[in-house]
Coordinates of C-alpha atoms (C1' of nucleotides) in Angstrom, one line a residue:
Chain A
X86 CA -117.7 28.0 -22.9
X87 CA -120.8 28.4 -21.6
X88 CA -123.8 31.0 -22.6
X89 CA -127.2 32.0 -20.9
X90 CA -129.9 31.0 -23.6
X91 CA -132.9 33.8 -23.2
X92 CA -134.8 31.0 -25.2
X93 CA -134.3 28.5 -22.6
X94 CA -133.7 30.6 -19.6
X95 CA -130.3 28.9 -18.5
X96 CA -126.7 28.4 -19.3
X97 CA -125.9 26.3 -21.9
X98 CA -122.1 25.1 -23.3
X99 CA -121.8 26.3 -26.5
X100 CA -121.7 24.6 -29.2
X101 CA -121.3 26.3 -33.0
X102 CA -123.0 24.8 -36.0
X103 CA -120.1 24.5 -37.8
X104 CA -116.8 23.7 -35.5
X105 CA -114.4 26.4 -34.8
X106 CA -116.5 29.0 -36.1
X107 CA -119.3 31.2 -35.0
X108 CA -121.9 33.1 -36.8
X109 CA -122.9 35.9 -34.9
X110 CA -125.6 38.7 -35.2
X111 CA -125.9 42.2 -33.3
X112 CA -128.7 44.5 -33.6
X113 CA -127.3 47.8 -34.2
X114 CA -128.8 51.4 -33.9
X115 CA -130.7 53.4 -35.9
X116 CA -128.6 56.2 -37.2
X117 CA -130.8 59.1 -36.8
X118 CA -128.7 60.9 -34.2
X119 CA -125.2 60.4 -32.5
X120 CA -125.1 57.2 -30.5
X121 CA -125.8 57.4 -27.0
X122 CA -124.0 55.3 -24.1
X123 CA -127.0 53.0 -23.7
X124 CA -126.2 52.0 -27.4
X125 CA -122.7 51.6 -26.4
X126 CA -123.3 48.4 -24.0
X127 CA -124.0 46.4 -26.4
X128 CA -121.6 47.2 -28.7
X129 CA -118.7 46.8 -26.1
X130 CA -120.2 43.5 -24.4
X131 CA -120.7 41.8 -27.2
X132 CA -117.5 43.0 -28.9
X133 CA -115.8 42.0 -26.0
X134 CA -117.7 38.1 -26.7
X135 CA -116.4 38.6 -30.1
X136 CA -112.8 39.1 -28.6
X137 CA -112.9 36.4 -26.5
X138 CA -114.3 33.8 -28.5
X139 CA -111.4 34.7 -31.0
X140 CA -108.7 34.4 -28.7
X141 CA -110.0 30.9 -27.8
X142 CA -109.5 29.9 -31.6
X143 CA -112.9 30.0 -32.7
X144 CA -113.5 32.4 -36.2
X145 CA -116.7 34.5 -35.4
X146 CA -118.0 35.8 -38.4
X147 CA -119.7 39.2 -36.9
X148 CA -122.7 41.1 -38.5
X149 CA -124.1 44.4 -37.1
X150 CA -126.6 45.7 -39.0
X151 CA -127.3 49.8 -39.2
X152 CA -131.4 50.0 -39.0
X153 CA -131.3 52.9 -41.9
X154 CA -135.2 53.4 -42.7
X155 CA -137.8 54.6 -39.4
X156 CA -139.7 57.1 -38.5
X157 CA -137.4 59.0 -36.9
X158 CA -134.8 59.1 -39.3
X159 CA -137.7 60.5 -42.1
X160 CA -138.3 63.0 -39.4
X161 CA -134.9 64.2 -39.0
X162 CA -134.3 64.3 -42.7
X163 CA -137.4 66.8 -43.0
X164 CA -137.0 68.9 -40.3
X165 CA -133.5 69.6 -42.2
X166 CA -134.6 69.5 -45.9
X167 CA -132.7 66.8 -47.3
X168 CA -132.9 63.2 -48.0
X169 CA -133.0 60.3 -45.3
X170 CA -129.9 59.1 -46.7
X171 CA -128.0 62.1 -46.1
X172 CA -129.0 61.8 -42.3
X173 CA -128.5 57.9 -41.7
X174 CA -125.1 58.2 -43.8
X175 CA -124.0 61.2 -41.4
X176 CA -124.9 58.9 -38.6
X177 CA -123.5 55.6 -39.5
X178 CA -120.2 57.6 -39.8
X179 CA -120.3 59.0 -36.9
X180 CA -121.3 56.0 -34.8
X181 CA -118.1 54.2 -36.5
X182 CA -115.6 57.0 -35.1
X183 CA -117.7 56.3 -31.4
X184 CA -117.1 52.4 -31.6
X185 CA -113.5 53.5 -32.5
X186 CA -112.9 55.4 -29.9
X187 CA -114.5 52.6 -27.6
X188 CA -112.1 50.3 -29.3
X189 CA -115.1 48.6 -30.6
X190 CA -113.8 46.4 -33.3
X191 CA -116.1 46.8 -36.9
X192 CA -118.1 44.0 -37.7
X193 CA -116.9 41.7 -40.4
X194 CA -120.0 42.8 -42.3
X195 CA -121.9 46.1 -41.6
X196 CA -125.4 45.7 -43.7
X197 CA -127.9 48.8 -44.3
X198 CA -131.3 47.7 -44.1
X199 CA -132.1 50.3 -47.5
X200 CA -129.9 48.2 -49.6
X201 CA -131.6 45.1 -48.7
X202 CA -135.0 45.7 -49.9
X203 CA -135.0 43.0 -52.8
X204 CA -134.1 40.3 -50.0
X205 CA -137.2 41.7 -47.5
X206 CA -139.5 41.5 -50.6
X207 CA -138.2 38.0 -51.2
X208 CA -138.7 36.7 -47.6
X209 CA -142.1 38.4 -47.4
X210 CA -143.4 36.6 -50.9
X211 CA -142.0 33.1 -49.3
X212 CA -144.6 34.0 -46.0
X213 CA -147.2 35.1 -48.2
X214 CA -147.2 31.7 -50.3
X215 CA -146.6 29.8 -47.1
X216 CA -149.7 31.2 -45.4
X217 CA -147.9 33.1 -42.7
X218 CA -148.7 36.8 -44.2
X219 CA -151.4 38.1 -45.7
X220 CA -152.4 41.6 -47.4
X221 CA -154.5 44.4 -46.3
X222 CA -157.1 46.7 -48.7
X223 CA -154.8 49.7 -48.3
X224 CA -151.3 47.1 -49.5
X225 CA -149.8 46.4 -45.9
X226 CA -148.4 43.2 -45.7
X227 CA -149.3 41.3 -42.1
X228 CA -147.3 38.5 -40.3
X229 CA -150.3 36.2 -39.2
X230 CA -149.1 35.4 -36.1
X231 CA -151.4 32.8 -35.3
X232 CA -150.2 31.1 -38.4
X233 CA -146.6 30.1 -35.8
X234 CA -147.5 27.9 -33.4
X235 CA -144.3 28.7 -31.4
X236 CA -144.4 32.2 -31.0
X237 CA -143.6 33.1 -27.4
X238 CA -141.1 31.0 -27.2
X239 CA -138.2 33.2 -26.9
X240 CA -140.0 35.6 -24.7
X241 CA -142.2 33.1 -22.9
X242 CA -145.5 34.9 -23.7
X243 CA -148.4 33.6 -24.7
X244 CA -151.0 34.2 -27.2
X245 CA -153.4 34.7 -24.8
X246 CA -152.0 36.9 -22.1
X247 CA -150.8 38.8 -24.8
X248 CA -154.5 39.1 -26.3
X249 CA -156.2 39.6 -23.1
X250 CA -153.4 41.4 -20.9
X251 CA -153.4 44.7 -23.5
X252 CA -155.5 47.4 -23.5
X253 CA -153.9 49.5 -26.4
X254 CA -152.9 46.4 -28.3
X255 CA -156.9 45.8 -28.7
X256 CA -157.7 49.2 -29.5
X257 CA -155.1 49.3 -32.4
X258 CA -156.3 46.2 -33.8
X259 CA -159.5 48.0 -35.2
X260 CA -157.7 48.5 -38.3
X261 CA -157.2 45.9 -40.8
X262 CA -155.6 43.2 -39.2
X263 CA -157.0 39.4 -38.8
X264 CA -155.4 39.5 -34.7
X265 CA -154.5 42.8 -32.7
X266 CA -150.9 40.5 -32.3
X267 CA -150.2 40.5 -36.2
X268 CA -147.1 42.8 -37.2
X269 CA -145.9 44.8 -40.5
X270 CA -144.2 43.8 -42.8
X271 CA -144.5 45.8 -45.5
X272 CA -146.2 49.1 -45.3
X273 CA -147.3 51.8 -47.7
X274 CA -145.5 55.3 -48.0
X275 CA -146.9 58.3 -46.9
X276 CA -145.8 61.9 -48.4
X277 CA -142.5 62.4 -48.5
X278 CA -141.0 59.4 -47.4
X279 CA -138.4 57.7 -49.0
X280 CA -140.1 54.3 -50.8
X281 CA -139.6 51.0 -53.0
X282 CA -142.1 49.9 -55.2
X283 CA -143.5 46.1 -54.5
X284 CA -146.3 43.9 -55.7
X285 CA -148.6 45.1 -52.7
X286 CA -147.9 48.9 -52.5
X287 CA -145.3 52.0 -52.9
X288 CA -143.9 51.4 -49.0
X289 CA -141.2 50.4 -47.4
X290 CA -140.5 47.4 -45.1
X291 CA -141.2 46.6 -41.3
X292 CA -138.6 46.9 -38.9
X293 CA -138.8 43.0 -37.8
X294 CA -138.4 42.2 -41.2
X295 CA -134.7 43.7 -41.8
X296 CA -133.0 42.0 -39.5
X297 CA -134.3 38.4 -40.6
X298 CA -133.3 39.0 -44.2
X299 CA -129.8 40.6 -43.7
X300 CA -128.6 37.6 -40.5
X301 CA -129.8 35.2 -43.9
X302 CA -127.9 37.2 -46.1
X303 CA -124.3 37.2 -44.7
X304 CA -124.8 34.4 -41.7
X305 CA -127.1 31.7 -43.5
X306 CA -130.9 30.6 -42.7
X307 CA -129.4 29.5 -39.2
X308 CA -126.7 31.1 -37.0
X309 CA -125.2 30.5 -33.6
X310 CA -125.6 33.7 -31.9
X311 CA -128.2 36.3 -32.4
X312 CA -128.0 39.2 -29.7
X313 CA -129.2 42.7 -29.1
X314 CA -130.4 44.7 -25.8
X315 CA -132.8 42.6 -23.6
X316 CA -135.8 45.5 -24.7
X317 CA -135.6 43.5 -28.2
X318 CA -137.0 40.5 -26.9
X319 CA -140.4 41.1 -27.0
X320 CA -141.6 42.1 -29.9
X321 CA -138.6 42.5 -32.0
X322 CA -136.7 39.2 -32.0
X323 CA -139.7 37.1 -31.5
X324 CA -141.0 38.6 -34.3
X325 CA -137.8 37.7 -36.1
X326 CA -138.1 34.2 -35.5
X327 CA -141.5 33.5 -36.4
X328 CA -140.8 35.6 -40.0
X329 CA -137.3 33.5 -40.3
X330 CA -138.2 30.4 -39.4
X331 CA -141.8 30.7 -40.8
X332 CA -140.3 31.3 -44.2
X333 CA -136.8 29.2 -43.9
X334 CA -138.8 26.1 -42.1
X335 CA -135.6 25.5 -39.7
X336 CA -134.2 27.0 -36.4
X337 CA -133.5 30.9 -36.4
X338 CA -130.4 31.1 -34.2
X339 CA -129.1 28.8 -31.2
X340 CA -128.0 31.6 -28.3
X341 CA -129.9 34.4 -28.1
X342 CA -128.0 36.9 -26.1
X343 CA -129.6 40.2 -24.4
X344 CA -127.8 42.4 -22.5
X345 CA -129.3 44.6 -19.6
X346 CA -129.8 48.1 -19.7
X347 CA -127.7 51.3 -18.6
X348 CA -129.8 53.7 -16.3
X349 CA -128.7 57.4 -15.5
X350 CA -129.2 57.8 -11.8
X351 CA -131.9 54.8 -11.6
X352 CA -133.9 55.8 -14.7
X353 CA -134.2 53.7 -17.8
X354 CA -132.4 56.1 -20.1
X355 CA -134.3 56.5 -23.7
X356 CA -134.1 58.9 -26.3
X357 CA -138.2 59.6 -25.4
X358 CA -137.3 60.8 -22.6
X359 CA -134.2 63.2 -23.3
X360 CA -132.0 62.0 -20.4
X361 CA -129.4 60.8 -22.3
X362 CA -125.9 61.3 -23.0
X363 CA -123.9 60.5 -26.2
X364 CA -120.9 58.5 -26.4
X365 CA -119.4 61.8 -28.1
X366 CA -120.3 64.0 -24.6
X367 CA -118.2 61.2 -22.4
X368 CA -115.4 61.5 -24.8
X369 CA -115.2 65.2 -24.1
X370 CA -114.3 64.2 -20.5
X371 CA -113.0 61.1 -20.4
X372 CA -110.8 58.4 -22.3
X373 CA -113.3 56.0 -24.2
X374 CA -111.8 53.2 -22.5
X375 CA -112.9 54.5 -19.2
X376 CA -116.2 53.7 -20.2
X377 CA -115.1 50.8 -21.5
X378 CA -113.7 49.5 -18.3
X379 CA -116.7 50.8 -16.9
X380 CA -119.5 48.9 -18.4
X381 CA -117.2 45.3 -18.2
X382 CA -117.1 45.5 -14.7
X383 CA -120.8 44.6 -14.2
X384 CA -122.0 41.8 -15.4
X385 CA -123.6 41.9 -19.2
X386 CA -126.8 40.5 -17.9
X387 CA -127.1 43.2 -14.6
X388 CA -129.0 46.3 -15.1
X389 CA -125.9 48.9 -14.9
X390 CA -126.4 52.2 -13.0
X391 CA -124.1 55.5 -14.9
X392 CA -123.3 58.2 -12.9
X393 CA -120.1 60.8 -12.6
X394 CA -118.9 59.4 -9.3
X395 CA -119.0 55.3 -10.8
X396 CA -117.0 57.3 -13.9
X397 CA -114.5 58.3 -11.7
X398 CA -114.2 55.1 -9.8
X399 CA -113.4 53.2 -13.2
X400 CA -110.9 55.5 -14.2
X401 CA -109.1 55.3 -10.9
X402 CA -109.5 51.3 -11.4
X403 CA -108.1 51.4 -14.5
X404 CA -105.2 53.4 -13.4
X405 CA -104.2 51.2 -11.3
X406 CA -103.7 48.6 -14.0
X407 CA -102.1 50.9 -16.4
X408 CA -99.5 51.8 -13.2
X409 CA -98.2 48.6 -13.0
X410 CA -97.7 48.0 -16.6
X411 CA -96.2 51.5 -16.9
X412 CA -93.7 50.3 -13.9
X413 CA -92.8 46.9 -15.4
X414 CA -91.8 49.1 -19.0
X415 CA -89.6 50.9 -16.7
X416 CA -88.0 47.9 -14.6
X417 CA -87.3 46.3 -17.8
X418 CA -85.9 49.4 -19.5
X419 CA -83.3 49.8 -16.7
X420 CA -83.1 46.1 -15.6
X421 CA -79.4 44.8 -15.8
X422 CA -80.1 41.5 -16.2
X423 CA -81.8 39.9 -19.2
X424 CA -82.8 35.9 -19.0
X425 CA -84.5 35.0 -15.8
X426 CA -83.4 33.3 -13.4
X427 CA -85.3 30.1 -11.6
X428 CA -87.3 31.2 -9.4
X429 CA -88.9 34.0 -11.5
X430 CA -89.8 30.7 -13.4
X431 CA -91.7 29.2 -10.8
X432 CA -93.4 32.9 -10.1
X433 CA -94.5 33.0 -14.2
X434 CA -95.8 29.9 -13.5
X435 CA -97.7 31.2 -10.9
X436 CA -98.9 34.0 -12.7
X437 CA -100.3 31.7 -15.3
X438 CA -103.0 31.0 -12.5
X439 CA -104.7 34.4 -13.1
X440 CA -104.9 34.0 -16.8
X441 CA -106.8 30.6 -15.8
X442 CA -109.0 32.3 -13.2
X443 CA -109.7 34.7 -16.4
X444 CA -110.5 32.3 -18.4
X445 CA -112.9 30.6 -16.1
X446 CA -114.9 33.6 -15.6
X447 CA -115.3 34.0 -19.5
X448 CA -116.2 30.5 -20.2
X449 CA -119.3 31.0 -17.2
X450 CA -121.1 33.0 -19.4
X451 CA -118.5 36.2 -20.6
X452 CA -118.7 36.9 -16.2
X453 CA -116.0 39.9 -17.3
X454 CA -116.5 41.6 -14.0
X455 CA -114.8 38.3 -12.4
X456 CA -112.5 38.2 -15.1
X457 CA -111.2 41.8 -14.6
X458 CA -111.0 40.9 -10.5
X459 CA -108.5 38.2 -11.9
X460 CA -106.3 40.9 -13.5
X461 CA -106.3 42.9 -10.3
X462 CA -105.2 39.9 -9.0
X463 CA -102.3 39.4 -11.4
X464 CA -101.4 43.7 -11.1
X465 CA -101.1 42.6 -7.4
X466 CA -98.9 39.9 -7.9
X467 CA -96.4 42.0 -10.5
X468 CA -96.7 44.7 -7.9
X469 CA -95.5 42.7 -5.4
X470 CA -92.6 40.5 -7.4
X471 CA -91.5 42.7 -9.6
X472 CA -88.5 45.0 -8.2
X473 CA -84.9 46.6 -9.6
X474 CA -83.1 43.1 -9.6
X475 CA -85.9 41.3 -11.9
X476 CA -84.5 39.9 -15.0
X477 CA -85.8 41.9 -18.1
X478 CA -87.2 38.5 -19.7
X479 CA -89.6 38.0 -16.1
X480 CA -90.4 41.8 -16.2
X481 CA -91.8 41.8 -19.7
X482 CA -93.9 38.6 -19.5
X483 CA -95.4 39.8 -16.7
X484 CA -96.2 42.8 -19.0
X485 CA -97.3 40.9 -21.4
X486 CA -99.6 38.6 -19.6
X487 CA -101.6 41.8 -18.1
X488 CA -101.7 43.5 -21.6
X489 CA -102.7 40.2 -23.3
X490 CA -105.9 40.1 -21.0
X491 CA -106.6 43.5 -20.9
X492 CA -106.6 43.1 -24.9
X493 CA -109.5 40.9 -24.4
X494 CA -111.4 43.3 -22.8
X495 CA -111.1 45.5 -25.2
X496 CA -108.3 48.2 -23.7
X497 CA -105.3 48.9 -24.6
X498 CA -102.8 49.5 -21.9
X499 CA -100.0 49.4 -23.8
X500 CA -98.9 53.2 -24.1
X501 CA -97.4 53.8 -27.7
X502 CA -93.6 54.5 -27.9
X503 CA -93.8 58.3 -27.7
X504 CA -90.5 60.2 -28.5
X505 CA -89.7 62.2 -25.6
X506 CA -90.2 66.2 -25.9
X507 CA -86.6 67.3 -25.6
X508 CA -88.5 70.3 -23.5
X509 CA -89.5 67.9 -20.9
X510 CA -86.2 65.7 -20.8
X511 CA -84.4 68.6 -19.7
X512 CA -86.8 69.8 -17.5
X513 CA -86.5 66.6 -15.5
X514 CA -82.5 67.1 -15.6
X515 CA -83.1 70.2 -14.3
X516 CA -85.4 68.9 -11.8
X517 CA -82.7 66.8 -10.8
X518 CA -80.0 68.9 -10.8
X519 CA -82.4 71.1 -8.3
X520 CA -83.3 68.3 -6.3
X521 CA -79.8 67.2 -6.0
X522 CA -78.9 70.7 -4.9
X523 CA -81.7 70.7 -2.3
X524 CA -83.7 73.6 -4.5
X525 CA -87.3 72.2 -3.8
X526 CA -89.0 75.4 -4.5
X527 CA -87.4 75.0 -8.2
X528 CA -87.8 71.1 -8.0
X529 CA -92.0 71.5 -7.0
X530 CA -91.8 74.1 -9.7
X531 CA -91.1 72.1 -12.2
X532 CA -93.1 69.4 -11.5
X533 CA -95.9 71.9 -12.0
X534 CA -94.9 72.9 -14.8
X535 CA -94.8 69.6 -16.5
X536 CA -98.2 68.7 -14.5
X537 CA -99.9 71.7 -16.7
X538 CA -98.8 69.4 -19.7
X539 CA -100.0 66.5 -18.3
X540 CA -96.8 64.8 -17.2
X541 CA -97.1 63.2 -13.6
X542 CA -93.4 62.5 -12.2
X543 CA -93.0 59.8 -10.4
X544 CA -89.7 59.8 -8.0
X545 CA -88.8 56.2 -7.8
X546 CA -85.8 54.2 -6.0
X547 CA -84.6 53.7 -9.3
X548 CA -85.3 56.6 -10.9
X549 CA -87.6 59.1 -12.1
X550 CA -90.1 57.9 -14.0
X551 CA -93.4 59.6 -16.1
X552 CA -96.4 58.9 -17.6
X553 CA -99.3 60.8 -19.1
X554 CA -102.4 61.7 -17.1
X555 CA -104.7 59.0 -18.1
X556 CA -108.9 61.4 -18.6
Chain B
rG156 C1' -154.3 43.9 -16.0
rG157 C1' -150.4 40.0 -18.0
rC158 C1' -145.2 38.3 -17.9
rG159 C1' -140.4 38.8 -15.7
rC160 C1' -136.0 40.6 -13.0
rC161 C1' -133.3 42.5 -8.8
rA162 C1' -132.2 43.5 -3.3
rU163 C1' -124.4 41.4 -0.9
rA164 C1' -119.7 46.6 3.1
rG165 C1' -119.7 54.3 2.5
rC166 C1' -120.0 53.3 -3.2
rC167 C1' -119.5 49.8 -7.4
rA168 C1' -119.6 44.5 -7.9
rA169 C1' -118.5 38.7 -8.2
rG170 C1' -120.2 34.5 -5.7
rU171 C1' -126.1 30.7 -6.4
rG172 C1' -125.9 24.7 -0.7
rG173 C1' -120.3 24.1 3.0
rU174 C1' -119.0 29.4 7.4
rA175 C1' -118.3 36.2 2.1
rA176 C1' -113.6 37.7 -4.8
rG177 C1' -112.0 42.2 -6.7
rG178 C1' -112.1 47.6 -7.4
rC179 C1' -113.1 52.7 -5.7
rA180 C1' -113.5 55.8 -1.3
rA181 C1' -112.1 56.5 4.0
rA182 C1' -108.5 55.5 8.2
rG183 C1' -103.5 54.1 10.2
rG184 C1' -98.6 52.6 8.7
rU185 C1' -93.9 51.6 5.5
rC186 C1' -91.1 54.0 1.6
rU187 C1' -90.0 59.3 0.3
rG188 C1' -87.3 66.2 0.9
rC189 C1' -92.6 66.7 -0.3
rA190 C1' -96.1 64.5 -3.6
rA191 C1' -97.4 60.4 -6.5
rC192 C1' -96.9 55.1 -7.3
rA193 C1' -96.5 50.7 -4.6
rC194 C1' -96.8 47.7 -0.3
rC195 C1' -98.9 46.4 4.8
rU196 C1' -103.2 46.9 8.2
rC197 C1' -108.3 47.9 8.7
rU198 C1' -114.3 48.0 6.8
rA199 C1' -120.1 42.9 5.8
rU200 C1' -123.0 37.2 8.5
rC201 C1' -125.4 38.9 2.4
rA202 C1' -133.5 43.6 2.7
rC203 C1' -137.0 41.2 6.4
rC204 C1' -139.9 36.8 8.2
rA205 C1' -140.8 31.6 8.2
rG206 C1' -139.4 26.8 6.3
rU207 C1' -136.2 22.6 4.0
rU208 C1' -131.1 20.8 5.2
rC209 C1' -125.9 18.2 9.2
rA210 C1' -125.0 22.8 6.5
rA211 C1' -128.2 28.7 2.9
rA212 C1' -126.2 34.9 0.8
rU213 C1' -127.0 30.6 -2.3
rC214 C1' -133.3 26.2 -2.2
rU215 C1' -139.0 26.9 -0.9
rG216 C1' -143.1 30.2 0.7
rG217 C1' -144.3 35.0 2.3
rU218 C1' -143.4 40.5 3.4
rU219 C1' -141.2 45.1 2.0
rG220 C1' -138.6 48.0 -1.5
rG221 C1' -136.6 48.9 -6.5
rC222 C1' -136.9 47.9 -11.8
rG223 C1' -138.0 46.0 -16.8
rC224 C1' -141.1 44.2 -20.9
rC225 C1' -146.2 44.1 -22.9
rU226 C1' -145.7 50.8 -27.6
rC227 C1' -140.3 53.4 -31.1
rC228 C1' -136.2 52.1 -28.0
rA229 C1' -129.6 48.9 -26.9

RNA sequence: GGCGCCAUAGCCAAGUGGUAAGGCAAAGGUCUGCAACACCUCUAUCACCAGUUCAAAUCUGGUUGGCGCCUCCA
């Protein structure tokens, strides 16, 4: 299984610090609002890794923190009158009912940066004894950045360019810190904001900082995988590794994984900028799984355009997919013939092909847009073998081999048993009385009828068959 | 100003040295009372220029056009 490294630029074949498991972090939101879809990429890509990585045997051990204590969420909470909790607690449950709905498995631990404020303080003493932070008149707490020789490294900045390449970045360094490239990490409170108490002031803790001390917490001083969207790179996880490995004195994390950015019509969507939509306004119009499908068939790394028309496109995709499973439920329910015979042996063998292109794609770096082309490839190949004289055993593998990989991804094809309206049983008799009776109108009529209720008929040689209208 | 990414058919998108996957859309056809599904057929020399090579979409240099980071941001 191989993994592009930001830190060194290429591939690499992963390999986990301890075998057959992985210890994986994800920068998560900050809950001061409903998610939007630009948070959702992550989320789904690297859930999708997670997925993958477990059906090759491997136990990930999967931390996504909730950033629970910014700016923004203090500003929310006092343009409403209540406490920041209330609004971050709001949030975090209503991102969980998004990554539901996107099928977007919950971490194995979910930490809140306000209930790991002892931890921060402890990480921050460690870099102020080691000579990597210092403290301001007014009681902020600076990373000396100069104290980390490799900083840059994951980013590949220098000091330098950094120094002599920023205009604002000089201006703001007239305040108390030793270099315009130090960062916070502890700072004191203003009025009204929610606060811990700490040897240096009444504040509360740098962004950087959170992350560092909660991936130690539940994942160790050194982890496998740390990954977030590719805008964290610079500052945010470079900051992270100089605090971690300043303080710990050992490698931060082995893979660092960034995923590209969604754009609405070609823009770089941001909250700033108000042209965003939330995960909860795409589930008014379509499935979650749509965008689901959507986002997995670019690759992770490739900027990802979102428009109405690409919405559509996925969902008609992802019919297609459903369609054939859907037809291969209804060979096998009215197949006569139960164990296969040989030659639908030699086809499953065949089939077993596409599960291996799959798996190719995934192992070169999660390439899931590849990987999905590899279950078109088996849908074409049911499509095409599977017919009314199939043997129920050969009809169901198949079913099972394209559900299997679409479970990977992260979709469920499989429709749940549902019982049968009674209503719409013997509307299809009737239907078939009519059409039997060569009463179109009434036939057409029906089939409207049940279309209102979202029931497409399908008039098949071997019956009538119906499904749900997949939005 | 500094650092970096991208440019493949109408649209989306893989492929990163050996003569272009897949999906959507459009067109024609088979099946069918019609429709839908499915199947068959049909759509590209890979932004442009120069070079390296027996061989380049794939490597090098340049041009043009997009975009990102350097500031809260997935």
């Amino acid at each position: 299984m191989k993994i592009y490294n930001t830190l060194t630029k290429t591939k690499e074949e992963m390999q986990t610090i301890e075998p057959g498991k992985v210890r994986m972090y994800v920068c998560g939101p900050t809950v001061y609002n409903l998610i939007h879809i630009g948070n959702a990429r992550p989320m789904i890509v690297f859930d999708t890794v997670r997925r993958y990585m477990e059906y090759k045997g491997l136990e990930v051990n999967y931390v996504m923190n909730f950033t629970d204590v910014d700016d923004k969420i203090i500003k929310a909470s006092i343009a409403e009158g209540v406490d920041a909790e209330v609004i971050s607690n709001r949030y975090i449950e209503e991102c969980k009912k998004d990554m539901e709905g996107m099928n977007v498995r919950p971490a194995t631990t979910h930490p809140q940066a306000t209930l790991e404020i002892e931890g921060m303080q402890d990480m921050i003493h460690t870099l102020i004894k080691k000579g990597h932070a210092y403290v301001a008149m007014d009681g902020t707490v600076y990373f000396r950045t100069r104290s980390f020789e490799e900083y840059g490294k994951l980013s590949h900045k220098n000091l330098d360019d950094l120094r002599s390449g920023n205009r604002s970045l000089q201006v703001s360094g007239a305040e108390q810190k030793e270099d315009p490239l130090d960062f916070v990490l502890w700072k004191p409170k203003k009025d009204g904001e929610p606060f811990w108490e700490s040897d240096w002031c009444d504040g509360r803790p740098g962004w950087h900082i959170e992350c560092s001390v909660m991936s130690k917490r539940y994942l160790g001083e050194k982890i496998d995988i740390h990954a977030g969207g590719e805008d964290l790179v610079f500052p945010h996880h470079e900051n992270e590794i100089a605090q971690s490995e300043a303080a710990n004195g050992q490698e931060f994390a082995r893979y660092w994984m960034h995923n590209a950015f969604l754009n609405i019509d070609n823009k770089k969507m941001s909250k700033s900028l108000g042209n965003f939509f939330t995960v909860r306004d795409i589930s008014e119009k379509y499935d979650l799984r749509v965008l689901r499908f959507f986002m997995l068939q670019a690759h992770y790394r490739s900027p990802l355009n979102f428009s109405a028309d690409l919405m559509e496109a996925a969902k008609n995709s992802l019919e297609r997919i459903e369609n054939a499973v859907e037809n291969l439920k209804f060979l096998a329910e009215n197949s006569t013939t139960s164990e296969r015979i040989e030659k639908e042996t030699a086809l499953l063998q065949e089939a077993m092909t596409f599960t291996e292109q799959f798996e190719k794609a995934m192992d070169d770096d999660f390439n899931t847009a590849d990987a999905i082309s590899a279950i078109f490839d088996l849908v074409k190949f049911a499509n095409l073998n599977a017919n009314g004289e199939s043997s129920k055993e050969f009809l169901s593998e198949l079913r099972d081999q394209i559900i299997r990989l679409m479970d990977i991804c992260g979709i469920v094809v499989e429709k749940k048993e549902e019982m049968l309206d009674s209503q719409i049983e013997s509307l299809i008799a009737e239907r078939q009385q009519a059409r039997k009776d060569r009463n179109f109108a009434r036939a057409d009529e029906i089939r409207d009828i049940l279309l209102e209720k979202g029931i497409i008929l399908e008039d098949t040689r071997e019956g009538v068959k119906w499904k749900r209208i997949v939005d």
